[in-house]
Coordinates of C-alpha atoms in Angstrom, one line a residue:
M1 CA 1.4 -23.0 -61.6
E2 CA -0.6 -23.9 -58.5
T3 CA -1.4 -27.6 -58.1
T4 CA -3.2 -29.4 -55.3
L5 CA -2.2 -32.7 -53.6
R6 CA -4.1 -34.5 -50.8
G7 CA -2.8 -36.6 -48.0
V8 CA -4.2 -37.3 -44.5
G9 CA -4.4 -34.2 -42.3
V10 CA -3.3 -35.2 -38.7
S11 CA -2.6 -32.0 -36.9
H12 CA -4.6 -28.8 -37.3
G13 CA -3.2 -25.5 -38.6
V14 CA -1.8 -23.9 -41.7
A15 CA 1.8 -23.7 -42.8
I16 CA 3.2 -21.8 -45.8
G17 CA 6.9 -22.1 -46.6
E18 CA 9.7 -23.5 -48.6
V19 CA 10.3 -27.3 -48.7
R20 CA 13.3 -28.8 -46.9
H21 CA 14.0 -32.5 -47.1
M22 CA 14.9 -34.8 -44.3
G23 CA 18.5 -36.1 -44.5
T24 CA 18.9 -39.4 -46.3
A25 CA 19.0 -42.5 -44.1
V26 CA 22.2 -44.3 -43.4
L27 CA 23.2 -46.6 -46.4
E28 CA 23.8 -50.3 -46.1
P29 CA 27.3 -50.9 -44.6
P30 CA 29.7 -53.0 -46.7
A31 CA 29.7 -56.8 -46.2
K32 CA 33.2 -57.8 -45.2
Q33 CA 34.5 -60.8 -43.3
I34 CA 36.6 -60.1 -40.2
P35 CA 39.2 -62.4 -38.7
A36 CA 38.0 -64.6 -35.8
E37 CA 40.4 -63.0 -33.4
E38 CA 38.6 -59.6 -33.9
A39 CA 35.1 -60.9 -33.1
E40 CA 35.2 -60.1 -29.4
R41 CA 36.4 -56.6 -30.1
E42 CA 33.6 -56.1 -32.7
Q43 CA 31.0 -57.4 -30.3
G44 CA 32.2 -54.9 -27.7
R45 CA 32.0 -52.1 -30.3
A46 CA 28.4 -53.1 -31.0
R47 CA 27.4 -53.2 -27.3
Q48 CA 28.9 -49.8 -26.7
A49 CA 27.1 -48.3 -29.7
V50 CA 23.8 -49.8 -28.6
E51 CA 24.2 -48.4 -25.1
A52 CA 25.2 -45.0 -26.4
V53 CA 22.2 -44.8 -28.7
A54 CA 19.8 -46.0 -26.0
A55 CA 21.2 -43.3 -23.6
D56 CA 20.8 -40.6 -26.3
L57 CA 17.2 -41.6 -26.9
T58 CA 16.5 -41.5 -23.2
A59 CA 18.1 -38.1 -22.9
R60 CA 16.1 -36.8 -25.8
G61 CA 12.9 -38.1 -24.1
N62 CA 13.8 -36.4 -20.8
L63 CA 14.3 -33.2 -22.7
A64 CA 11.1 -33.4 -24.7
G65 CA 8.9 -34.7 -21.8
G66 CA 5.2 -35.6 -22.0
E67 CA 4.0 -38.1 -24.7
A68 CA 7.4 -37.8 -26.5
Q69 CA 9.2 -39.1 -23.5
H70 CA 7.2 -42.3 -23.3
V71 CA 7.7 -42.9 -27.0
L72 CA 11.5 -42.4 -26.9
E73 CA 11.9 -44.5 -23.8
A74 CA 10.1 -47.3 -25.6
Q75 CA 12.5 -46.8 -28.5
A76 CA 15.5 -47.0 -26.2
M77 CA 14.2 -50.3 -24.9
M78 CA 13.9 -51.5 -28.6
A79 CA 17.7 -50.6 -29.0
Q80 CA 18.5 -52.8 -26.0
D81 CA 16.3 -55.7 -26.8
P82 CA 18.3 -58.7 -25.6
E83 CA 17.2 -61.0 -28.4
L84 CA 18.3 -58.5 -31.0
M85 CA 21.6 -58.0 -29.3
A86 CA 22.2 -61.8 -29.1
D87 CA 21.5 -62.0 -32.8
V88 CA 24.0 -59.2 -33.5
E89 CA 26.7 -61.0 -31.5
R90 CA 26.0 -64.4 -33.2
R91 CA 26.5 -62.7 -36.6
I92 CA 29.7 -61.1 -35.5
A93 CA 31.0 -64.4 -34.2
V94 CA 30.7 -65.9 -37.7
G95 CA 32.6 -63.1 -39.4
S96 CA 30.4 -60.0 -39.7
S97 CA 31.7 -56.6 -38.7
A98 CA 29.8 -54.8 -35.9
E99 CA 28.0 -52.5 -38.2
R100 CA 27.1 -55.3 -40.6
G101 CA 25.9 -57.5 -37.8
V102 CA 23.6 -54.7 -36.5
Y103 CA 22.3 -54.0 -40.0
D104 CA 21.5 -57.7 -40.8
A105 CA 20.0 -58.5 -37.3
F106 CA 17.6 -55.5 -37.6
A107 CA 16.7 -56.5 -41.2
S108 CA 15.8 -60.0 -39.9
Y109 CA 13.6 -58.6 -37.2
R110 CA 12.0 -56.3 -39.7
A111 CA 11.1 -59.4 -41.8
L112 CA 9.6 -61.1 -38.7
L113 CA 7.3 -58.2 -38.2
A114 CA 6.1 -58.4 -41.8
N115 CA 5.4 -62.1 -41.5
A116 CA 3.4 -61.5 -38.3
G117 CA 0.8 -59.6 -40.3
E118 CA 2.5 -56.2 -40.1
Y119 CA 0.5 -55.1 -37.0
L120 CA 3.8 -53.5 -35.9
A121 CA 4.4 -51.9 -39.3
G122 CA 3.9 -48.5 -37.7
R123 CA 6.9 -49.2 -35.5
V124 CA 9.1 -50.0 -38.5
A125 CA 10.1 -46.4 -38.7
D126 CA 11.1 -46.5 -35.1
L127 CA 13.1 -49.7 -35.7
D128 CA 14.9 -48.3 -38.8
D129 CA 15.8 -45.2 -36.8
V130 CA 17.4 -47.2 -34.0
R131 CA 19.3 -49.2 -36.6
N132 CA 20.5 -46.1 -38.4
R133 CA 21.6 -44.4 -35.2
I134 CA 23.6 -47.5 -34.2
V135 CA 25.2 -48.0 -37.6
A136 CA 26.0 -44.3 -38.0
R137 CA 27.8 -44.4 -34.6
L138 CA 29.8 -47.5 -35.6
L139 CA 30.8 -45.9 -38.9
G140 CA 31.7 -42.6 -37.3
V141 CA 29.4 -40.6 -39.5
P142 CA 26.8 -38.0 -38.4
M143 CA 23.2 -39.3 -38.1
P144 CA 21.1 -37.8 -40.9
G145 CA 18.1 -35.9 -39.6
V146 CA 16.3 -32.5 -39.5
P147 CA 18.1 -30.1 -41.9
D148 CA 20.0 -27.1 -40.6
S149 CA 18.3 -23.8 -41.6
D150 CA 18.2 -20.3 -40.3
E151 CA 14.8 -19.7 -42.0
P152 CA 11.5 -21.4 -41.2
Y153 CA 10.5 -24.2 -43.6
V154 CA 8.1 -27.1 -44.2
L155 CA 9.8 -30.4 -43.6
I156 CA 9.4 -33.3 -46.1
A157 CA 10.2 -36.8 -45.2
R158 CA 9.4 -40.4 -46.1
D159 CA 8.5 -40.8 -42.5
L160 CA 9.7 -39.3 -39.2
A161 CA 11.1 -41.2 -36.3
P162 CA 10.0 -40.2 -32.8
A163 CA 13.5 -39.0 -32.0
D164 CA 13.3 -36.5 -34.8
T165 CA 9.7 -35.4 -34.3
A166 CA 10.0 -35.0 -30.5
L167 CA 12.6 -32.2 -30.7
L168 CA 11.3 -30.3 -33.7
D169 CA 11.5 -26.5 -33.1
P170 CA 8.1 -25.1 -34.0
A171 CA 9.8 -21.7 -34.6
L172 CA 11.7 -23.2 -37.5
V173 CA 9.6 -26.2 -38.7
L174 CA 6.3 -24.6 -39.8
G175 CA 4.8 -28.0 -40.5
F176 CA 5.7 -31.3 -42.0
V177 CA 4.6 -33.7 -44.7
T178 CA 5.4 -37.4 -44.9
E179 CA 4.9 -40.0 -47.6
E180 CA 4.1 -42.8 -45.1
G181 CA 2.4 -43.0 -41.7
G182 CA -1.2 -42.7 -40.6
P183 CA -3.4 -40.7 -38.3
T184 CA -2.4 -42.8 -35.3
S185 CA 1.3 -43.1 -36.0
H186 CA 3.8 -41.8 -33.5
S187 CA 4.7 -38.9 -35.7
A188 CA 1.0 -37.8 -36.0
I189 CA 0.5 -38.1 -32.2
L190 CA 3.6 -36.1 -31.5
A191 CA 2.8 -33.5 -34.1
R192 CA -0.5 -32.8 -32.4
A193 CA 1.2 -32.6 -29.0
L194 CA 3.6 -30.0 -30.5
G195 CA 0.9 -28.1 -32.2
V196 CA 2.7 -28.4 -35.6
P197 CA 0.5 -28.7 -38.7
A198 CA 1.1 -32.0 -40.4
V199 CA -0.1 -34.2 -43.3
V200 CA 0.9 -37.8 -43.7
A201 CA 0.4 -40.6 -46.3
L202 CA 1.0 -38.2 -49.2
P203 CA 2.3 -40.2 -52.2
G204 CA 5.1 -38.5 -54.0
A205 CA 5.9 -36.1 -51.2
G206 CA 9.6 -36.8 -51.7
E207 CA 9.4 -35.6 -55.3
L208 CA 8.7 -32.0 -54.2
A209 CA 11.8 -30.0 -55.1
E210 CA 13.9 -28.4 -52.4
G211 CA 13.0 -24.8 -52.1
T212 CA 9.5 -25.2 -53.6
V213 CA 6.9 -23.1 -51.8
I214 CA 3.9 -25.1 -50.5
A215 CA 0.9 -24.4 -48.3
V216 CA -0.1 -27.2 -45.9
D217 CA -3.6 -27.5 -44.4
G218 CA -3.2 -29.9 -41.5
S219 CA -7.0 -30.1 -41.0
T220 CA -8.0 -31.1 -44.6
G221 CA -4.8 -32.8 -45.6
E222 CA -4.5 -30.5 -48.7
I223 CA -1.1 -29.4 -50.0
F224 CA -1.0 -26.5 -52.4
V225 CA 2.2 -26.4 -54.5
E226 CA 3.3 -22.9 -55.5
P227 CA 0.1 -21.4 -54.2
S228 CA -1.2 -18.2 -55.8
A229 CA -1.3 -15.0 -53.9
G230 CA -5.0 -15.4 -53.6
K231 CA -4.7 -18.9 -52.2
R232 CA -2.1 -17.7 -49.7
A233 CA -4.3 -14.8 -48.6
E234 CA -7.3 -17.1 -48.3
M235 CA -5.5 -19.6 -46.1
E236 CA -3.9 -17.0 -44.0
S237 CA -7.3 -15.3 -43.5
A238 CA -8.9 -18.6 -42.5
A239 CA -6.0 -19.3 -40.1
A240 CA -6.4 -15.9 -38.5
A241 CA -10.1 -16.3 -38.1
R242 CA -9.6 -19.7 -36.5
K243 CA -7.0 -18.3 -34.1
A244 CA -9.5 -15.5 -33.1
A245 CA -12.2 -18.1 -32.5
L246 CA -10.0 -20.1 -30.3
S247 CA -9.0 -17.1 -28.2
A248 CA -12.7 -16.2 -27.8
S249 CA -13.8 -19.7 -26.8
S250 CA -13.5 -20.9 -23.2
G251 CA -15.3 -22.8 -20.5
P252 CA -16.9 -26.2 -20.7
G253 CA -17.7 -27.9 -24.0
A254 CA -21.2 -27.3 -25.3
T255 CA -23.3 -26.7 -28.4
S256 CA -24.6 -23.3 -29.1
D257 CA -28.0 -24.2 -27.5
G258 CA -26.4 -25.4 -24.3
H259 CA -26.1 -29.2 -24.8
K260 CA -23.1 -30.1 -22.7
V261 CA -20.3 -32.2 -24.2
P262 CA -17.5 -32.5 -21.7
L263 CA -14.1 -32.1 -23.4
L264 CA -11.4 -34.3 -21.8
A265 CA -7.7 -34.9 -22.4
N266 CA -5.9 -38.0 -23.5
I267 CA -2.7 -38.2 -21.4
G268 CA 0.2 -40.7 -21.2
G269 CA 1.5 -39.8 -17.8
P270 CA 1.9 -36.9 -15.3
G271 CA 4.1 -35.0 -17.8
D272 CA 1.1 -34.4 -20.0
V273 CA -1.1 -32.8 -17.3
P274 CA 0.1 -29.2 -17.5
A275 CA -0.8 -28.9 -21.2
A276 CA -4.2 -30.5 -20.5
V277 CA -4.9 -28.0 -17.7
E278 CA -3.8 -25.1 -19.8
A279 CA -6.1 -26.2 -22.6
G280 CA -9.1 -26.1 -20.3
A281 CA -9.7 -29.9 -20.2
E282 CA -12.6 -30.8 -18.0
G283 CA -10.8 -33.9 -16.9
V284 CA -9.1 -36.9 -18.4
G285 CA -10.9 -39.2 -20.8
L286 CA -8.0 -41.6 -21.4
F287 CA -5.2 -42.0 -18.9
R288 CA -2.8 -44.5 -20.6
T289 CA -0.9 -46.3 -17.8
E290 CA 1.6 -48.2 -20.0
F291 CA 4.4 -45.6 -19.3
L292 CA 4.8 -47.2 -15.9
F293 CA 5.3 -50.6 -17.3
L294 CA 7.7 -49.8 -20.1
D295 CA 10.6 -49.0 -17.7
D296 CA 11.2 -52.6 -17.1
S297 CA 9.7 -55.2 -19.6
K298 CA 10.6 -58.1 -17.2
R299 CA 8.5 -57.1 -14.2
A300 CA 5.5 -55.0 -13.2
P301 CA 6.1 -51.8 -11.3
S302 CA 5.5 -51.9 -7.5
E303 CA 2.2 -50.8 -6.0
E304 CA 3.9 -47.9 -4.4
K305 CA 5.3 -46.6 -7.6
Q306 CA 1.9 -46.8 -9.3
V307 CA 0.1 -45.1 -6.4
A308 CA 2.5 -42.1 -6.7
A309 CA 2.1 -41.7 -10.5
Y310 CA -1.7 -42.1 -10.4
R311 CA -2.1 -39.6 -7.5
A312 CA -0.1 -37.0 -9.4
V313 CA -2.7 -37.0 -12.2
L314 CA -5.8 -37.3 -9.9
E315 CA -4.7 -34.3 -7.8
A316 CA -4.6 -32.1 -11.0
F317 CA -8.3 -32.4 -11.6
P318 CA -10.1 -31.8 -8.3
E319 CA -13.9 -32.4 -8.8
G320 CA -13.1 -33.5 -12.4
R321 CA -13.5 -36.8 -14.1
V322 CA -10.5 -39.0 -14.7
V323 CA -10.9 -42.1 -16.7
V324 CA -8.0 -44.6 -16.3
R325 CA -7.4 -47.4 -18.8
V326 CA -5.7 -50.3 -17.1
L327 CA -2.6 -51.7 -18.7
D328 CA -3.1 -52.4 -22.5
A329 CA -0.2 -54.7 -23.1
G330 CA 0.4 -56.9 -26.1
A331 CA 0.7 -56.3 -29.9
D332 CA 2.8 -53.2 -30.3
K333 CA 3.4 -53.0 -26.5
P334 CA 4.9 -56.4 -25.6
L335 CA 6.0 -57.0 -22.1
D336 CA 8.2 -60.0 -21.3
F337 CA 6.5 -60.8 -18.0
L338 CA 3.0 -60.6 -19.5
T339 CA 2.6 -61.2 -23.2
P340 CA 3.4 -64.3 -25.3
A341 CA 6.6 -64.0 -27.4
D342 CA 5.6 -66.3 -30.2
E343 CA 2.1 -65.3 -31.3
P344 CA 1.6 -65.5 -35.1
N345 CA -0.6 -62.4 -35.1
P346 CA -0.3 -60.3 -31.9
A347 CA -3.1 -58.0 -32.9
L348 CA -5.5 -60.9 -32.8
G349 CA -4.0 -62.6 -29.8
V350 CA -3.6 -62.2 -26.1
R351 CA -3.6 -58.4 -25.6
G352 CA -5.3 -55.9 -23.4
L353 CA -7.8 -57.3 -20.9
R354 CA -7.0 -60.9 -22.1
S355 CA -3.4 -60.5 -20.9
L356 CA -4.5 -59.1 -17.5
L357 CA -7.1 -61.9 -16.9
D358 CA -4.3 -64.4 -17.6
H359 CA -2.2 -62.5 -14.9
P360 CA -4.7 -61.6 -12.2
D361 CA -2.0 -60.5 -9.8
V362 CA -0.9 -57.7 -12.2
L363 CA -4.5 -56.5 -12.6
R364 CA -5.1 -56.7 -8.8
T365 CA -2.0 -54.7 -8.0
Q366 CA -3.0 -52.0 -10.5
L367 CA -6.6 -51.7 -9.3
T368 CA -5.4 -51.6 -5.6
A369 CA -2.9 -48.9 -6.5
L370 CA -5.7 -46.8 -8.2
S371 CA -7.9 -47.3 -5.1
K372 CA -5.2 -46.0 -2.8
A373 CA -4.3 -43.1 -5.1
A374 CA -7.8 -41.8 -5.0
Q375 CA -8.3 -42.0 -1.3
G376 CA -9.2 -38.6 0.2
L377 CA -9.5 -36.9 -3.2
P378 CA -12.7 -35.4 -4.5
V379 CA -11.9 -36.6 -8.0
H380 CA -14.5 -38.7 -10.0
L381 CA -12.4 -41.8 -10.7
E382 CA -13.5 -44.1 -13.5
V383 CA -11.5 -47.2 -14.6
M384 CA -11.9 -49.0 -17.9
A385 CA -10.7 -52.2 -19.5
P386 CA -9.1 -52.3 -23.0
M387 CA -10.1 -54.8 -25.7
V388 CA -13.4 -56.0 -24.2
A389 CA -15.1 -58.4 -26.6
D390 CA -18.3 -59.5 -24.9
R391 CA -20.3 -59.5 -21.7
A392 CA -18.1 -62.2 -20.1
D393 CA -15.1 -59.9 -20.5
A394 CA -17.0 -57.0 -19.0
K395 CA -18.1 -59.1 -16.0
A396 CA -14.6 -60.5 -15.4
F397 CA -13.3 -56.9 -15.2
A398 CA -16.1 -55.6 -13.0
D399 CA -15.6 -58.5 -10.6
A400 CA -11.9 -57.9 -10.4
C401 CA -12.6 -54.2 -9.6
R402 CA -15.0 -55.1 -6.8
E403 CA -12.6 -57.7 -5.4
A404 CA -9.8 -55.1 -5.2
G405 CA -12.1 -52.8 -3.2
L406 CA -12.1 -50.1 -5.9
H407 CA -14.6 -47.3 -5.3
A408 CA -15.0 -46.0 -8.9
K409 CA -17.1 -46.5 -11.9
F410 CA -16.1 -49.5 -14.0
G411 CA -16.2 -49.2 -17.8
A412 CA -15.4 -51.0 -21.1
M413 CA -13.6 -49.8 -24.1
V414 CA -15.3 -50.4 -27.5
E415 CA -12.5 -51.3 -29.8
I416 CA -13.8 -54.6 -31.2
P417 CA -16.8 -54.6 -33.5
S418 CA -18.5 -57.3 -31.4
A419 CA -18.5 -54.9 -28.4
A420 CA -20.3 -52.3 -30.4
L421 CA -22.8 -54.8 -31.8
R422 CA -23.5 -56.1 -28.3
A423 CA -23.0 -52.9 -26.4
R424 CA -26.3 -53.2 -24.4
S425 CA -25.3 -56.6 -23.2
I426 CA -21.9 -55.3 -22.0
L427 CA -23.6 -52.4 -20.3
R428 CA -25.4 -54.8 -18.0
E429 CA -22.0 -55.4 -16.3
V430 CA -20.3 -52.0 -16.5
E431 CA -21.4 -48.3 -16.0
F432 CA -20.0 -46.6 -19.1
L433 CA -18.4 -47.2 -22.6
S434 CA -15.5 -45.4 -24.2
L435 CA -14.9 -45.8 -27.9
G436 CA -11.3 -46.3 -29.0
T437 CA -11.9 -45.3 -32.6
N438 CA -8.3 -46.1 -33.7
D439 CA -8.5 -49.8 -32.9
L440 CA -12.2 -50.0 -33.7
A441 CA -11.4 -48.8 -37.3
Q442 CA -8.5 -51.2 -37.5
Y443 CA -10.6 -54.3 -36.6
T444 CA -13.7 -53.1 -38.6
F445 CA -11.8 -52.8 -41.9
A446 CA -9.0 -55.3 -41.3
A447 CA -6.6 -52.3 -41.9
D448 CA -3.5 -52.0 -39.8
R449 CA -3.7 -48.6 -38.1
Q450 CA 0.0 -47.9 -38.8
V451 CA 0.2 -48.8 -42.6
G452 CA -0.1 -45.8 -44.8
A453 CA -1.2 -47.9 -47.8
V454 CA -4.5 -48.6 -46.1
S455 CA -4.9 -45.2 -44.4
R456 CA -8.2 -44.5 -46.2
L457 CA -9.8 -47.3 -44.3
Q458 CA -8.4 -45.8 -41.0
D459 CA -10.3 -42.6 -41.8
P460 CA -12.7 -42.1 -38.8
W461 CA -15.3 -40.6 -41.2
Q462 CA -15.9 -44.0 -42.7
P463 CA -19.7 -44.5 -42.5
A464 CA -19.4 -48.1 -41.3
L465 CA -17.4 -46.8 -38.3
L466 CA -20.0 -44.1 -37.6
D467 CA -22.6 -46.8 -37.6
L468 CA -20.8 -48.7 -34.9
V469 CA -20.4 -45.4 -32.9
A470 CA -24.2 -44.8 -33.2
L471 CA -25.0 -48.4 -32.1
S472 CA -22.8 -48.0 -29.0
A473 CA -24.2 -44.5 -28.1
A474 CA -27.8 -45.7 -28.6
A475 CA -27.2 -48.7 -26.3
A476 CA -25.7 -46.4 -23.6
G477 CA -28.6 -44.0 -24.0
A478 CA -31.2 -46.8 -23.6
E479 CA -29.4 -48.0 -20.4
G480 CA -29.1 -44.4 -19.0
K481 CA -25.3 -44.6 -19.1
S482 CA -22.5 -42.6 -20.7
C483 CA -20.6 -43.3 -24.0
G484 CA -17.5 -41.3 -24.7
V485 CA -15.0 -41.2 -27.5
C486 CA -11.3 -41.3 -26.6
G487 CA -9.8 -42.2 -30.0
E488 CA -8.2 -39.7 -32.4
A489 CA -11.6 -39.1 -34.1
A490 CA -12.5 -36.8 -31.3
S491 CA -9.7 -34.4 -32.2
D492 CA -11.3 -33.5 -35.6
P493 CA -13.6 -30.4 -34.8
L494 CA -16.1 -31.2 -37.6
L495 CA -16.2 -34.9 -36.7
A496 CA -16.7 -33.9 -33.0
C497 CA -20.0 -32.3 -34.0
V498 CA -21.0 -35.4 -35.9
L499 CA -20.1 -37.6 -32.9
T500 CA -22.2 -35.4 -30.7
G501 CA -25.0 -35.8 -33.1
L502 CA -24.6 -39.6 -32.9
G503 CA -25.3 -39.4 -29.2
V504 CA -21.7 -39.5 -27.8
T505 CA -21.7 -37.9 -24.3
S506 CA -18.1 -36.8 -24.0
L507 CA -15.0 -36.3 -26.2
S508 CA -11.4 -36.9 -25.2
M509 CA -8.4 -35.9 -27.3
G510 CA -4.8 -34.6 -27.2
A511 CA -4.7 -31.3 -25.3
A512 CA -3.7 -29.2 -28.4
S513 CA -7.0 -30.1 -30.1
I514 CA -9.4 -29.1 -27.2
P515 CA -9.6 -25.4 -28.2
Y516 CA -10.4 -26.2 -31.8
V517 CA -13.2 -28.6 -30.8
R518 CA -14.6 -26.3 -28.2
A519 CA -14.8 -23.4 -30.6
T520 CA -16.4 -25.5 -33.4
L521 CA -19.0 -27.1 -31.1
A522 CA -20.1 -23.7 -29.8
K523 CA -21.1 -22.7 -33.4
Y524 CA -23.8 -25.3 -33.9
T525 CA -27.0 -26.5 -32.1
L526 CA -27.5 -30.1 -31.1
A527 CA -30.2 -30.4 -33.9
Q528 CA -27.6 -29.3 -36.5
C529 CA -25.2 -31.9 -35.2
E530 CA -27.8 -34.6 -35.4
R531 CA -28.7 -33.7 -39.0
A532 CA -25.0 -33.7 -39.9
A533 CA -24.6 -37.1 -38.3
S534 CA -27.5 -38.5 -40.3
A535 CA -26.1 -37.1 -43.5
A536 CA -22.6 -38.6 -42.8
R537 CA -24.1 -42.0 -42.1
A538 CA -26.1 -41.9 -45.4
A539 CA -22.9 -41.5 -47.4
D540 CA -20.9 -44.3 -49.1
S541 CA -17.4 -43.1 -48.4
A542 CA -15.4 -41.2 -45.8
E543 CA -14.9 -38.2 -48.2
E544 CA -18.6 -38.1 -49.0
A545 CA -19.5 -38.3 -45.3
R546 CA -17.2 -35.4 -44.6
V547 CA -18.6 -33.3 -47.4
A548 CA -22.2 -34.1 -46.5
A549 CA -21.7 -33.2 -42.8
Q550 CA -20.0 -29.9 -43.8
A551 CA -22.8 -29.0 -46.1
V552 CA -25.4 -29.5 -43.4
L553 CA -23.5 -27.4 -40.9
S554 CA -22.8 -24.7 -43.5
G555 CA -26.5 -24.5 -44.3
E556 CA -26.0 -25.5 -47.9

């Protein structure tokens, strides 16, 4: 009998197939005391296992490329964290085996993250995966992972680590469903990059029996268990119609009556550029520069290295707009040379622009490198600061840009509610705003963006979040300046129409989402988008807002 479940849709598309479950995680190794004379040998085993796992993660990243490569390189650094390794060796020195020392050290670090307010909860899956890989290697057992199958299937897991998600074969894995995670978790981001339909935060997903046929709608978050022939035909027809609309849609983003809405790409480095170009991106709305700084957490990359990386991206969009976000370090992206190691709550501490203003030499080098990278190119370079709280922050950043001789537009990201509430004040110092809806939702609702239990508050359809978007867009309009969205909200085609109706002037998203958004925008007039936006803001919940907007656009 057909039943319907609902999670959070994070990657567009429809998948219909049999359920296959992810392999069970490595179990806890036995606690046994080792003789003191074996401690040095066990410490050596632990070090070798750690290095082997780090090398494997790096190799997987090189194979996957793009966004996945940056995620896996960060995970490899996690495996080699010197403090964690020191804790492992201390535990072995007092009698633990190598595998038990690794297991307990990682458990201790996990507890520290929880006590720090769980801002890093979304990285716990990454941490557990690293631990499991090291312990499995020490025990000499295979690492559980994606099941072997000759037939295509829908993958079910509690959560997916980046190393598993990055190398999924879309020819076999039709889609995936997880019990945990959120719309901005690593698994969700990589699913969109792969173009695999995905639903996360679905309670009880693990209870779906192996071999059960399910239909997954990665747009709505709906899961149909044992779908009827009618439901299958309905979903397949809708998927075919969507594919045809995507093929027919091309050119710049615009509503049906010609209101232009530039569609830009979010990229994490030069490796993401080909997909953005192929998708018809009109430029880059968010160039994350952290990938350059994650290679070595103890020192910033040289100016020369930065110039080369930035120029590779800028050259790909001649005459286009490229918006670069300066280093956003801190919280879930700690760097030894830049961020404090003992903050009680890193999400509310020295991160983003605050870190850079505390280390002006790092900011100056990055701005100088951007200036040199753009020399002689016809690209429209724009540079923005993350985590701007008020006008003083905006002024400090603009002053730093001018002092570095940077010939570009200077902007501010709106990720803190205070920036949205005082957007007009901030715009007296900078030339544009860019809404990072992921963090803006997190800080608006006090809801960690990586914790599945509070994912409903991370839903970008929340009317309170739409109110803050509207405030920012209205302030930019009053000042004659632009206000884009570069958070994951822009990747939802229906929500893209609402954002346009709120006055947002550009939309930036993962490359795979651009065709969907372009095709949907082209179906409606600006006036329809504005009416849908008003209906969504008048609602009292995210679901009501979504339904109200859909009703307006459907003419109901």
